[in-house]
PDB file of C-alpha atoms in Angstrom:
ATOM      1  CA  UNK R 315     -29.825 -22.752  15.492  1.00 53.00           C
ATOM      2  CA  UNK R 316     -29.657 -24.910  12.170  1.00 73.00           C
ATOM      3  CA  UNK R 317     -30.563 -22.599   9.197  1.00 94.00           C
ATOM      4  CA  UNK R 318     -33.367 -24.231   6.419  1.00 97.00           C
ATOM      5  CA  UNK R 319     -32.085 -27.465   4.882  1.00 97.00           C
ATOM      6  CA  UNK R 320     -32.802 -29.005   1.650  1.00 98.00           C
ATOM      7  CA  UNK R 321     -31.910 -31.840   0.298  1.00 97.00           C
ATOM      8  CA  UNK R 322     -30.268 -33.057  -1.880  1.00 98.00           C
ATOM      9  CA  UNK R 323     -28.168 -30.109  -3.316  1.00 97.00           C
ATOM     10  CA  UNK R 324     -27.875 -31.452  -6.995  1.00 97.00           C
ATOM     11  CA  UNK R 325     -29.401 -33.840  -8.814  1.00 96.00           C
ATOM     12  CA  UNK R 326     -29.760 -34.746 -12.323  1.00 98.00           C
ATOM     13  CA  UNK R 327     -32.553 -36.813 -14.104  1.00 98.00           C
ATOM     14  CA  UNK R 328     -33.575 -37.916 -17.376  1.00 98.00           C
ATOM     15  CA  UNK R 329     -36.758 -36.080 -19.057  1.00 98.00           C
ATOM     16  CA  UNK R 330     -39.840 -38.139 -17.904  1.00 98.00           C
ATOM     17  CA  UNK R 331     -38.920 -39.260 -14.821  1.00 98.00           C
ATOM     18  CA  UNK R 332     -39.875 -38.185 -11.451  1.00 98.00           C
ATOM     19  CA  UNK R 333     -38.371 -36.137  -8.409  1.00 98.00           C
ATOM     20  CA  UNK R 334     -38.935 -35.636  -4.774  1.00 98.00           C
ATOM     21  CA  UNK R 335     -36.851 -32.531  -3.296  1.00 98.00           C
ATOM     22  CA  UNK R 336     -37.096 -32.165   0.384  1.00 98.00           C
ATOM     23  CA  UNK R 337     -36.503 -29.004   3.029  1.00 98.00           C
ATOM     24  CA  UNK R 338     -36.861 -29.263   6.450  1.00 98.00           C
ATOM     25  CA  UNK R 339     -37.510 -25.388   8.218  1.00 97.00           C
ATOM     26  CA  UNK R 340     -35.964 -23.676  10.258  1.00 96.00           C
ATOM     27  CA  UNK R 341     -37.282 -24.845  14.114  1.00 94.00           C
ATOM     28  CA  UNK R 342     -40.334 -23.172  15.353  1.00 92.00           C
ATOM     29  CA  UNK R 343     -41.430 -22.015  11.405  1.00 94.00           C
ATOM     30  CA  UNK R 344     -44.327 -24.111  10.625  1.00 93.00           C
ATOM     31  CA  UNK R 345     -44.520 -22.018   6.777  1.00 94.00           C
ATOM     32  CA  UNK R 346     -42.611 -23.588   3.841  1.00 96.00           C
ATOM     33  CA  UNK R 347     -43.089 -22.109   0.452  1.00 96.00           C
ATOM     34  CA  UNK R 348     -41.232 -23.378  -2.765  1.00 98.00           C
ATOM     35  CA  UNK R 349     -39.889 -21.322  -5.498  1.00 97.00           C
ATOM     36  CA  UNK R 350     -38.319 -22.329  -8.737  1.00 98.00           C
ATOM     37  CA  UNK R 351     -35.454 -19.972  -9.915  1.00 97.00           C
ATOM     38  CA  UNK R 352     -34.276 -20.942 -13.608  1.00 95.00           C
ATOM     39  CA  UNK R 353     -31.120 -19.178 -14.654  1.00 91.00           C
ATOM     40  CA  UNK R 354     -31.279 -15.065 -14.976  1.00 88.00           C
ATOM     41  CA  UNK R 355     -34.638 -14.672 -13.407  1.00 92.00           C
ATOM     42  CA  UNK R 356     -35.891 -13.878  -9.932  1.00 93.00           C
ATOM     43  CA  UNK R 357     -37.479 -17.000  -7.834  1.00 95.00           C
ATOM     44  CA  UNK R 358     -40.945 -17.489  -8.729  1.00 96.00           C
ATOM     45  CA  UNK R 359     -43.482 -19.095  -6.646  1.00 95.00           C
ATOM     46  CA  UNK R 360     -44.542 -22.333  -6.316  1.00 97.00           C
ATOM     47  CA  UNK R 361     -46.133 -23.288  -3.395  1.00 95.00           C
ATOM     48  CA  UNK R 362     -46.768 -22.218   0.323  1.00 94.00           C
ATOM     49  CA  UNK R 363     -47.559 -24.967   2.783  1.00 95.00           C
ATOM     50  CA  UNK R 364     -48.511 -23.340   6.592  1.00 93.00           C
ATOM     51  CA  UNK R 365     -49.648 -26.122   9.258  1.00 91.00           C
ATOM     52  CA  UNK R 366     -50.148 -28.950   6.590  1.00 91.00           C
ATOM     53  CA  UNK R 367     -52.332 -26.887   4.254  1.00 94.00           C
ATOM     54  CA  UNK R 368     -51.614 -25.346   1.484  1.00 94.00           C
ATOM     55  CA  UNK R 369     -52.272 -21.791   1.648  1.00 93.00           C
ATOM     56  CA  UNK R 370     -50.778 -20.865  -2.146  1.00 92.00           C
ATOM     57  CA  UNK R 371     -50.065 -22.088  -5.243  1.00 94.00           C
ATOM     58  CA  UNK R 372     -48.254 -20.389  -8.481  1.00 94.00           C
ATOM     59  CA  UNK R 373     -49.063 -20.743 -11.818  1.00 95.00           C
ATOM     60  CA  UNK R 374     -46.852 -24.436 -12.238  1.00 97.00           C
ATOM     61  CA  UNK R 375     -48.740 -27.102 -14.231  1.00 97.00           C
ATOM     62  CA  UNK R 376     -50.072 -29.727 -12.397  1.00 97.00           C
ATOM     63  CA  UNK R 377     -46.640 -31.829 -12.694  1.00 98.00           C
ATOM     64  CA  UNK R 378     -45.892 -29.980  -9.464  1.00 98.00           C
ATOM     65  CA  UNK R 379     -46.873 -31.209  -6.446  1.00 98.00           C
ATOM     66  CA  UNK R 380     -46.166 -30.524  -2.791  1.00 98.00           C
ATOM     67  CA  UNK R 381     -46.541 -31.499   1.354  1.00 97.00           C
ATOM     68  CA  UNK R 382     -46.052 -30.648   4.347  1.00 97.00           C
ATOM     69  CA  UNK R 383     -45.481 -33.093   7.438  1.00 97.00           C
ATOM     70  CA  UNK R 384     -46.553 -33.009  10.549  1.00 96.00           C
ATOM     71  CA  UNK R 385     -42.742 -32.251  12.176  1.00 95.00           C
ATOM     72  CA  UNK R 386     -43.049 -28.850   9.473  1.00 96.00           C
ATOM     73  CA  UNK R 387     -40.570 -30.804   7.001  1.00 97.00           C
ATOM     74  CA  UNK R 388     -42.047 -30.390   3.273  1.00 98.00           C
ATOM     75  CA  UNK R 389     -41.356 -32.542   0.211  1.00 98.00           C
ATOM     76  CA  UNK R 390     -41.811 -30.676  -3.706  1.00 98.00           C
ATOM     77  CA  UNK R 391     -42.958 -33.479  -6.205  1.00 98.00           C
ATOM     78  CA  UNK R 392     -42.402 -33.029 -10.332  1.00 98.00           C
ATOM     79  CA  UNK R 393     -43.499 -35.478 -12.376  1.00 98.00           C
ATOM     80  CA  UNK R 394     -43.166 -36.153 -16.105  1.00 98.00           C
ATOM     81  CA  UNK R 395     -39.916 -33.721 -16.031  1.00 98.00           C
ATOM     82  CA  UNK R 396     -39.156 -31.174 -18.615  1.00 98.00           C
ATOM     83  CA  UNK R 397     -35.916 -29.935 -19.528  1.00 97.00           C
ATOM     84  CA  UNK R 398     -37.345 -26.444 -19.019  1.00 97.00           C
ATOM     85  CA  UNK R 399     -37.832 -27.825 -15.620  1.00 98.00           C
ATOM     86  CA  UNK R 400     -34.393 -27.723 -14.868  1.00 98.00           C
ATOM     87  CA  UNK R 401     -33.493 -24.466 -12.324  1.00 98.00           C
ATOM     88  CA  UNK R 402     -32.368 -24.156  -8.350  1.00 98.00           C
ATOM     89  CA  UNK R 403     -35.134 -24.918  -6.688  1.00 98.00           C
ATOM     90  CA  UNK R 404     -35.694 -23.299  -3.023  1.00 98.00           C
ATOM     91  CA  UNK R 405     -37.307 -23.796   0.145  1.00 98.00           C
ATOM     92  CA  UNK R 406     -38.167 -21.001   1.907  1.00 96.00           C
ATOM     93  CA  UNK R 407     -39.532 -21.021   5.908  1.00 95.00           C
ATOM     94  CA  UNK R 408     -41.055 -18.211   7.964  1.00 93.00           C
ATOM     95  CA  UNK R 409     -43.082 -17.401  11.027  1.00 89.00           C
ATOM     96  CA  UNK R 410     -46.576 -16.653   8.539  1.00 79.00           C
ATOM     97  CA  UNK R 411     -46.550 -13.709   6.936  1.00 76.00           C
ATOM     98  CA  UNK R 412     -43.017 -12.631   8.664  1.00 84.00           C
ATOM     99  CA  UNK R 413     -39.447 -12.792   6.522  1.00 89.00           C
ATOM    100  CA  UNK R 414     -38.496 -15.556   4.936  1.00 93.00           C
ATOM    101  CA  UNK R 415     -35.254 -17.380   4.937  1.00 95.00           C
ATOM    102  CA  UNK R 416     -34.236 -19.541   1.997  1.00 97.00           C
ATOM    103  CA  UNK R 417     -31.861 -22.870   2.436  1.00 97.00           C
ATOM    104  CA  UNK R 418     -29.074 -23.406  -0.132  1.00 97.00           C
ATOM    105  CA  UNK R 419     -31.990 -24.918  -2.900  1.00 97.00           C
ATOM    106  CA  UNK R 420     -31.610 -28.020  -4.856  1.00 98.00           C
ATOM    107  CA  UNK R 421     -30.057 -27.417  -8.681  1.00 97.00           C
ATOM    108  CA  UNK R 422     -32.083 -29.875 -10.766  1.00 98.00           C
ATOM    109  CA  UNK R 423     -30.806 -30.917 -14.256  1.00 98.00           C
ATOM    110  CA  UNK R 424     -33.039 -32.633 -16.679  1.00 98.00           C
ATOM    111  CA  UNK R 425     -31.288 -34.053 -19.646  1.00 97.00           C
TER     112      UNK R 425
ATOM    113  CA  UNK L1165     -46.516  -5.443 -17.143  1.00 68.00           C
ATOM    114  CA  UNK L1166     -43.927  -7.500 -14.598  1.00 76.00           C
ATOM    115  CA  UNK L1167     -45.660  -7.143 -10.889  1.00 89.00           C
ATOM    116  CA  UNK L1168     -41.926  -6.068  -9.905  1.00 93.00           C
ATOM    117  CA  UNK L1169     -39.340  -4.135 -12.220  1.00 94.00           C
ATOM    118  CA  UNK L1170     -36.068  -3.569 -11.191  1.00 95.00           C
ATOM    119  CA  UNK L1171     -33.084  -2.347 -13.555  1.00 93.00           C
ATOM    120  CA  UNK L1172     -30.882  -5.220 -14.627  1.00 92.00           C
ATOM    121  CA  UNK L1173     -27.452  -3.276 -14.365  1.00 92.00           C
ATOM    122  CA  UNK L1174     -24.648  -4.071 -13.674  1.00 96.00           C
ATOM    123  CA  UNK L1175     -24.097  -1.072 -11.682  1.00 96.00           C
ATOM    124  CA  UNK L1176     -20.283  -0.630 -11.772  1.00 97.00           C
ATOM    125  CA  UNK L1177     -19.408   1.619  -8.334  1.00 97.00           C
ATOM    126  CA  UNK L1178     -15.648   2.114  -7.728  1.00 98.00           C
ATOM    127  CA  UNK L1179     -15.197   0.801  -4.109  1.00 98.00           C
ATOM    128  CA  UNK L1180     -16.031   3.436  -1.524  1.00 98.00           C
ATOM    129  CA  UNK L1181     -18.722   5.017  -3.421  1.00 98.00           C
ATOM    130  CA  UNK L1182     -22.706   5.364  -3.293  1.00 98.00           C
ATOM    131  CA  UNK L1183     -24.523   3.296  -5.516  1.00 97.00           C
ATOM    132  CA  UNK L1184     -28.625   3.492  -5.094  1.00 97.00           C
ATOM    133  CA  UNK L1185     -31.154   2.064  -7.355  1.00 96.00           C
ATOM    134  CA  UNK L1186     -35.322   1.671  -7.386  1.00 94.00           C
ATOM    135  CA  UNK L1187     -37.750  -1.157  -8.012  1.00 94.00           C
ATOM    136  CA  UNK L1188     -41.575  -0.675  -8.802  1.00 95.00           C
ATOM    137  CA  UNK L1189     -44.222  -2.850  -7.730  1.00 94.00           C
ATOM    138  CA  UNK L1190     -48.011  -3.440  -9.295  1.00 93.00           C
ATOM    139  CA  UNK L1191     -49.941  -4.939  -6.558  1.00 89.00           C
ATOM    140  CA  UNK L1192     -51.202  -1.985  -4.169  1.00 88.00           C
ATOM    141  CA  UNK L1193     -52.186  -4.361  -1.780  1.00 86.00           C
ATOM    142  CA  UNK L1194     -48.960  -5.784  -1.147  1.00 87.00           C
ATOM    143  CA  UNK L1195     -48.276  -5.060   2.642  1.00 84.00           C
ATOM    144  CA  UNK L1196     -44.733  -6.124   3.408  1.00 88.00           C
ATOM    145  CA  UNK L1197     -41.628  -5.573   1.108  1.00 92.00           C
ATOM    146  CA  UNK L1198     -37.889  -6.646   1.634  1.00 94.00           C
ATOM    147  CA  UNK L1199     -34.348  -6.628   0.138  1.00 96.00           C
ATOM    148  CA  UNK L1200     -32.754  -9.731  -0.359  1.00 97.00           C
ATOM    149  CA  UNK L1201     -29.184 -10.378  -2.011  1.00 97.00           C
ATOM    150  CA  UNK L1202     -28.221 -13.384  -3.930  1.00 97.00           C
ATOM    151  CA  UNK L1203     -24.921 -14.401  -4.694  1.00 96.00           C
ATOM    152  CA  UNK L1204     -24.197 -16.114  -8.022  1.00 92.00           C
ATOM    153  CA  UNK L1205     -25.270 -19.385  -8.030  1.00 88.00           C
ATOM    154  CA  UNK L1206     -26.291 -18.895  -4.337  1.00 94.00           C
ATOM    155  CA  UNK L1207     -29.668 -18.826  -2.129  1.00 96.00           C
ATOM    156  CA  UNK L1208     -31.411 -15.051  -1.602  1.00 97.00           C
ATOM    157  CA  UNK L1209     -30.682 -13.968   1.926  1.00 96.00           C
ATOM    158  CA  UNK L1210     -32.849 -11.165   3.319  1.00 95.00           C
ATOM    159  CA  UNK L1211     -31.140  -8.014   3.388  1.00 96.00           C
ATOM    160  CA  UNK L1212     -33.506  -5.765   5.220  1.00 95.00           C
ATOM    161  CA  UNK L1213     -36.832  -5.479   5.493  1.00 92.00           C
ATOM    162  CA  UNK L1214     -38.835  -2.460   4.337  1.00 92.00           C
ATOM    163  CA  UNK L1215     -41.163  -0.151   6.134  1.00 83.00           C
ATOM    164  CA  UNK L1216     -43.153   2.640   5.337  1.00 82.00           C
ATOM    165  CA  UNK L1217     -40.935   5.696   6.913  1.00 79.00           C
ATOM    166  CA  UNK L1218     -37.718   4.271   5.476  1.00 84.00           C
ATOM    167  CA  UNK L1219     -34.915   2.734   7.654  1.00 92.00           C
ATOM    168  CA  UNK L1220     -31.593   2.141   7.753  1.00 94.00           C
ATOM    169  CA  UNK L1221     -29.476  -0.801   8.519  1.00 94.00           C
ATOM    170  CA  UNK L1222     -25.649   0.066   8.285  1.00 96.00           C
ATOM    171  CA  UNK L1223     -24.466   1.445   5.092  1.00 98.00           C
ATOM    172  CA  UNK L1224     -27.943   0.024   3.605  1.00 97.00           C
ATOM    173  CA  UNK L1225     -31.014   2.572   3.428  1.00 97.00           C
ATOM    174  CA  UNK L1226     -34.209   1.367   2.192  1.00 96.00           C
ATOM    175  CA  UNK L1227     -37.281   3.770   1.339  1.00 94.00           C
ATOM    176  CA  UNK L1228     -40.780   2.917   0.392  1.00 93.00           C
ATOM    177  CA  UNK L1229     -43.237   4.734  -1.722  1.00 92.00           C
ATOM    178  CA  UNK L1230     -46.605   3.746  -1.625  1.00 91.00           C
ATOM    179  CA  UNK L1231     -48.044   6.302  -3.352  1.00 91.00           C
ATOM    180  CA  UNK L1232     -45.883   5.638  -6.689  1.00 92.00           C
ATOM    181  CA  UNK L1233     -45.379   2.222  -5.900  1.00 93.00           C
ATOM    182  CA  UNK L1234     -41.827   1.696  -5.413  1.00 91.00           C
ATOM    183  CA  UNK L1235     -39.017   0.523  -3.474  1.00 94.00           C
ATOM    184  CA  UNK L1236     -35.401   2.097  -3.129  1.00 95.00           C
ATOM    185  CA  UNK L1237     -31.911   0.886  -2.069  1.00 97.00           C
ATOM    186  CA  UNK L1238     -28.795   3.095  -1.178  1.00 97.00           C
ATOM    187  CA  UNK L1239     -25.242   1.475  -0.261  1.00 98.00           C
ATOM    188  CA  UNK L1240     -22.776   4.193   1.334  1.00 98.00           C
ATOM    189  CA  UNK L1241     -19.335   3.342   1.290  1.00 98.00           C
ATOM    190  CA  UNK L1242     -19.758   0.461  -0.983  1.00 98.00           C
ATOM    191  CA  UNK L1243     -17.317  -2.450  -0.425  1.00 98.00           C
ATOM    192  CA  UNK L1244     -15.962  -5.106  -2.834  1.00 98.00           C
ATOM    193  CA  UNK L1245     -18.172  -7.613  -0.940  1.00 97.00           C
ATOM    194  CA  UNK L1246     -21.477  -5.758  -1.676  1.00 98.00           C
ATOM    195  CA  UNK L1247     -21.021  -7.460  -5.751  1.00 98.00           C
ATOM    196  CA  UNK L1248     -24.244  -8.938  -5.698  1.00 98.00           C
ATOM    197  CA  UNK L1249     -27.890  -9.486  -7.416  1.00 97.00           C
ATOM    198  CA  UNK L1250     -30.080  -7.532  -5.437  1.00 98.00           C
ATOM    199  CA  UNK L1251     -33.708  -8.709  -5.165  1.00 96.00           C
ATOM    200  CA  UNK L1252     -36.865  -6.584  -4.516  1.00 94.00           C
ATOM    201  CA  UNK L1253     -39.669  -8.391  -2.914  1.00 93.00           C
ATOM    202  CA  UNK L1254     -43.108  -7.085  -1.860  1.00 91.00           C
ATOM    203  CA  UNK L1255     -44.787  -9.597   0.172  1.00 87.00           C
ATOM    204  CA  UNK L1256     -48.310 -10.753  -1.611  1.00 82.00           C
ATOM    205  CA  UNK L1257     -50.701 -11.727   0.482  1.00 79.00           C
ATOM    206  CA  UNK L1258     -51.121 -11.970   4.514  1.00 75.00           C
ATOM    207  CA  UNK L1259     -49.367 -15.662   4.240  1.00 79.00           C
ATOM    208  CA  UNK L1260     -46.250 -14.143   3.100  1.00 78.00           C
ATOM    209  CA  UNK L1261     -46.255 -15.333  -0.624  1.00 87.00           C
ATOM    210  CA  UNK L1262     -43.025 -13.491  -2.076  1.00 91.00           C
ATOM    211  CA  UNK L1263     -43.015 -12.022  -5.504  1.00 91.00           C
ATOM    212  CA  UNK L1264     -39.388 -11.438  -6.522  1.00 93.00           C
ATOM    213  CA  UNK L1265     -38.337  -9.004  -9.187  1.00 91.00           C
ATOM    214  CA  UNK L1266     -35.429 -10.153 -11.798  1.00 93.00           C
ATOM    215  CA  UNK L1267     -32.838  -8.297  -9.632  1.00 95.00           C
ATOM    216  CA  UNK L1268     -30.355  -5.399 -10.234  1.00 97.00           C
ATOM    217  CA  UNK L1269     -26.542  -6.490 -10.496  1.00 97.00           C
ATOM    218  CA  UNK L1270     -23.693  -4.315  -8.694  1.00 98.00           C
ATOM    219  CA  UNK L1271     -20.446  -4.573  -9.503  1.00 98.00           C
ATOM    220  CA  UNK L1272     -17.980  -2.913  -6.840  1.00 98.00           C
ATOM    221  CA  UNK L1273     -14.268  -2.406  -8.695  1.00 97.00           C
ATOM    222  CA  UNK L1274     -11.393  -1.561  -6.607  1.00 96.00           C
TER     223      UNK L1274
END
């Protein structure tokens, strides 16, 4: 059984661009929530996708943008980046409501 | 207030001894609350979950209080390997929306 995947692990962008992180759950999990983790802090939420809908959404500006498709695989959009947008970004899946497992995260640097 | 507090640390526990440390949450409707360890520089991976009448996994025992609104960890027997940020999460909602406290570092010394 393949654990969550995200893709791609690091990345590093320039301060106005764009970004499109992906995660693809764990199989049978059809919940994927997001969570940014900067350095020092605990993860905080993001987002929470459960059959294509978003069920959640934390207190991120509206640079931050999400899916999910219909094979359960989600995609986490920032625009207009920040460097205080760089952190590890995770992908969490779950049966809803039941423990969550994270994949490895992407670590963004914006420069 | 931060919806969960938890001690910073570092904890430093000499290898082979108990180390235990609590974490208070501010939503009383949270319903479902778990321990999850990061590594440095590493993903959160669940620990144990938490239930109401306490449980125990191992060397790991977990206790809820409702009432006062907080969540406890004790490691017996600690081991080198248990050096880790440990995360308390109460669950949020019904769709499982995480709310993860800064963590609490342990340091296990030989």
């Amino acid at each position: 059984d393949t654990g969550v995947t995200q893709s791609p692990t690091h990345l590093i962008k320039t301060r106005g661009q764009q970004v499109t992180l992906r995660c693809s759950p764990i199989s049978g999990h059809k919940s994927v929530s997001w969570y940014q983790q900067v350095l020092g802090q605990g993860p905080q939420f993001i987002f929470q996708y459960y059959e294509k809908e978003e069920r959640g959404r934390g207190n991120f500006p509206d640079r931050f943008s999400a899916r999910q498709f219909p094979n359960y695989s989600s995609e986490l959009n920032v625009n207009a980046l920040l460097l205080g947008d760089s952190a590890l970004y995770l992908c969490a899946s779950s049966l809803v409501g039941d423990k969550a497992f994270f994949g490895q995260g992407t670590r963004l640097t914006v420069v | 207030r931060k919806e969960v507090e938890q001690d910073p640390g570092p904890f430093n526990v000499p290898e082979g001894a108990t180390v235990a440390f609590n974490c208070t949450y501010s939503n009383s409707a949270s319903q479902s609350f778990f321990w999850y360890r990061q590594d440095c520089r590493k993903e959160p991976k669940l620990l144990m979950s938490v239930y109401s009448s306490g449980n125990e996994d191992g060397r790991f025992t977990a206790q809820l209080n409702r009432a006062s609104q907080y969540i406890s960890l004790l490691i017996r027997d600690s081991k080198l390997s248990d050096s880790a940020t440990y995360l308390c999460v109460p669950s949020e909602d019904s769709w499982g929306k995480l709310q993860f406290g800064a963590g609490t570092q342990v340091v296990v010394t030989p």
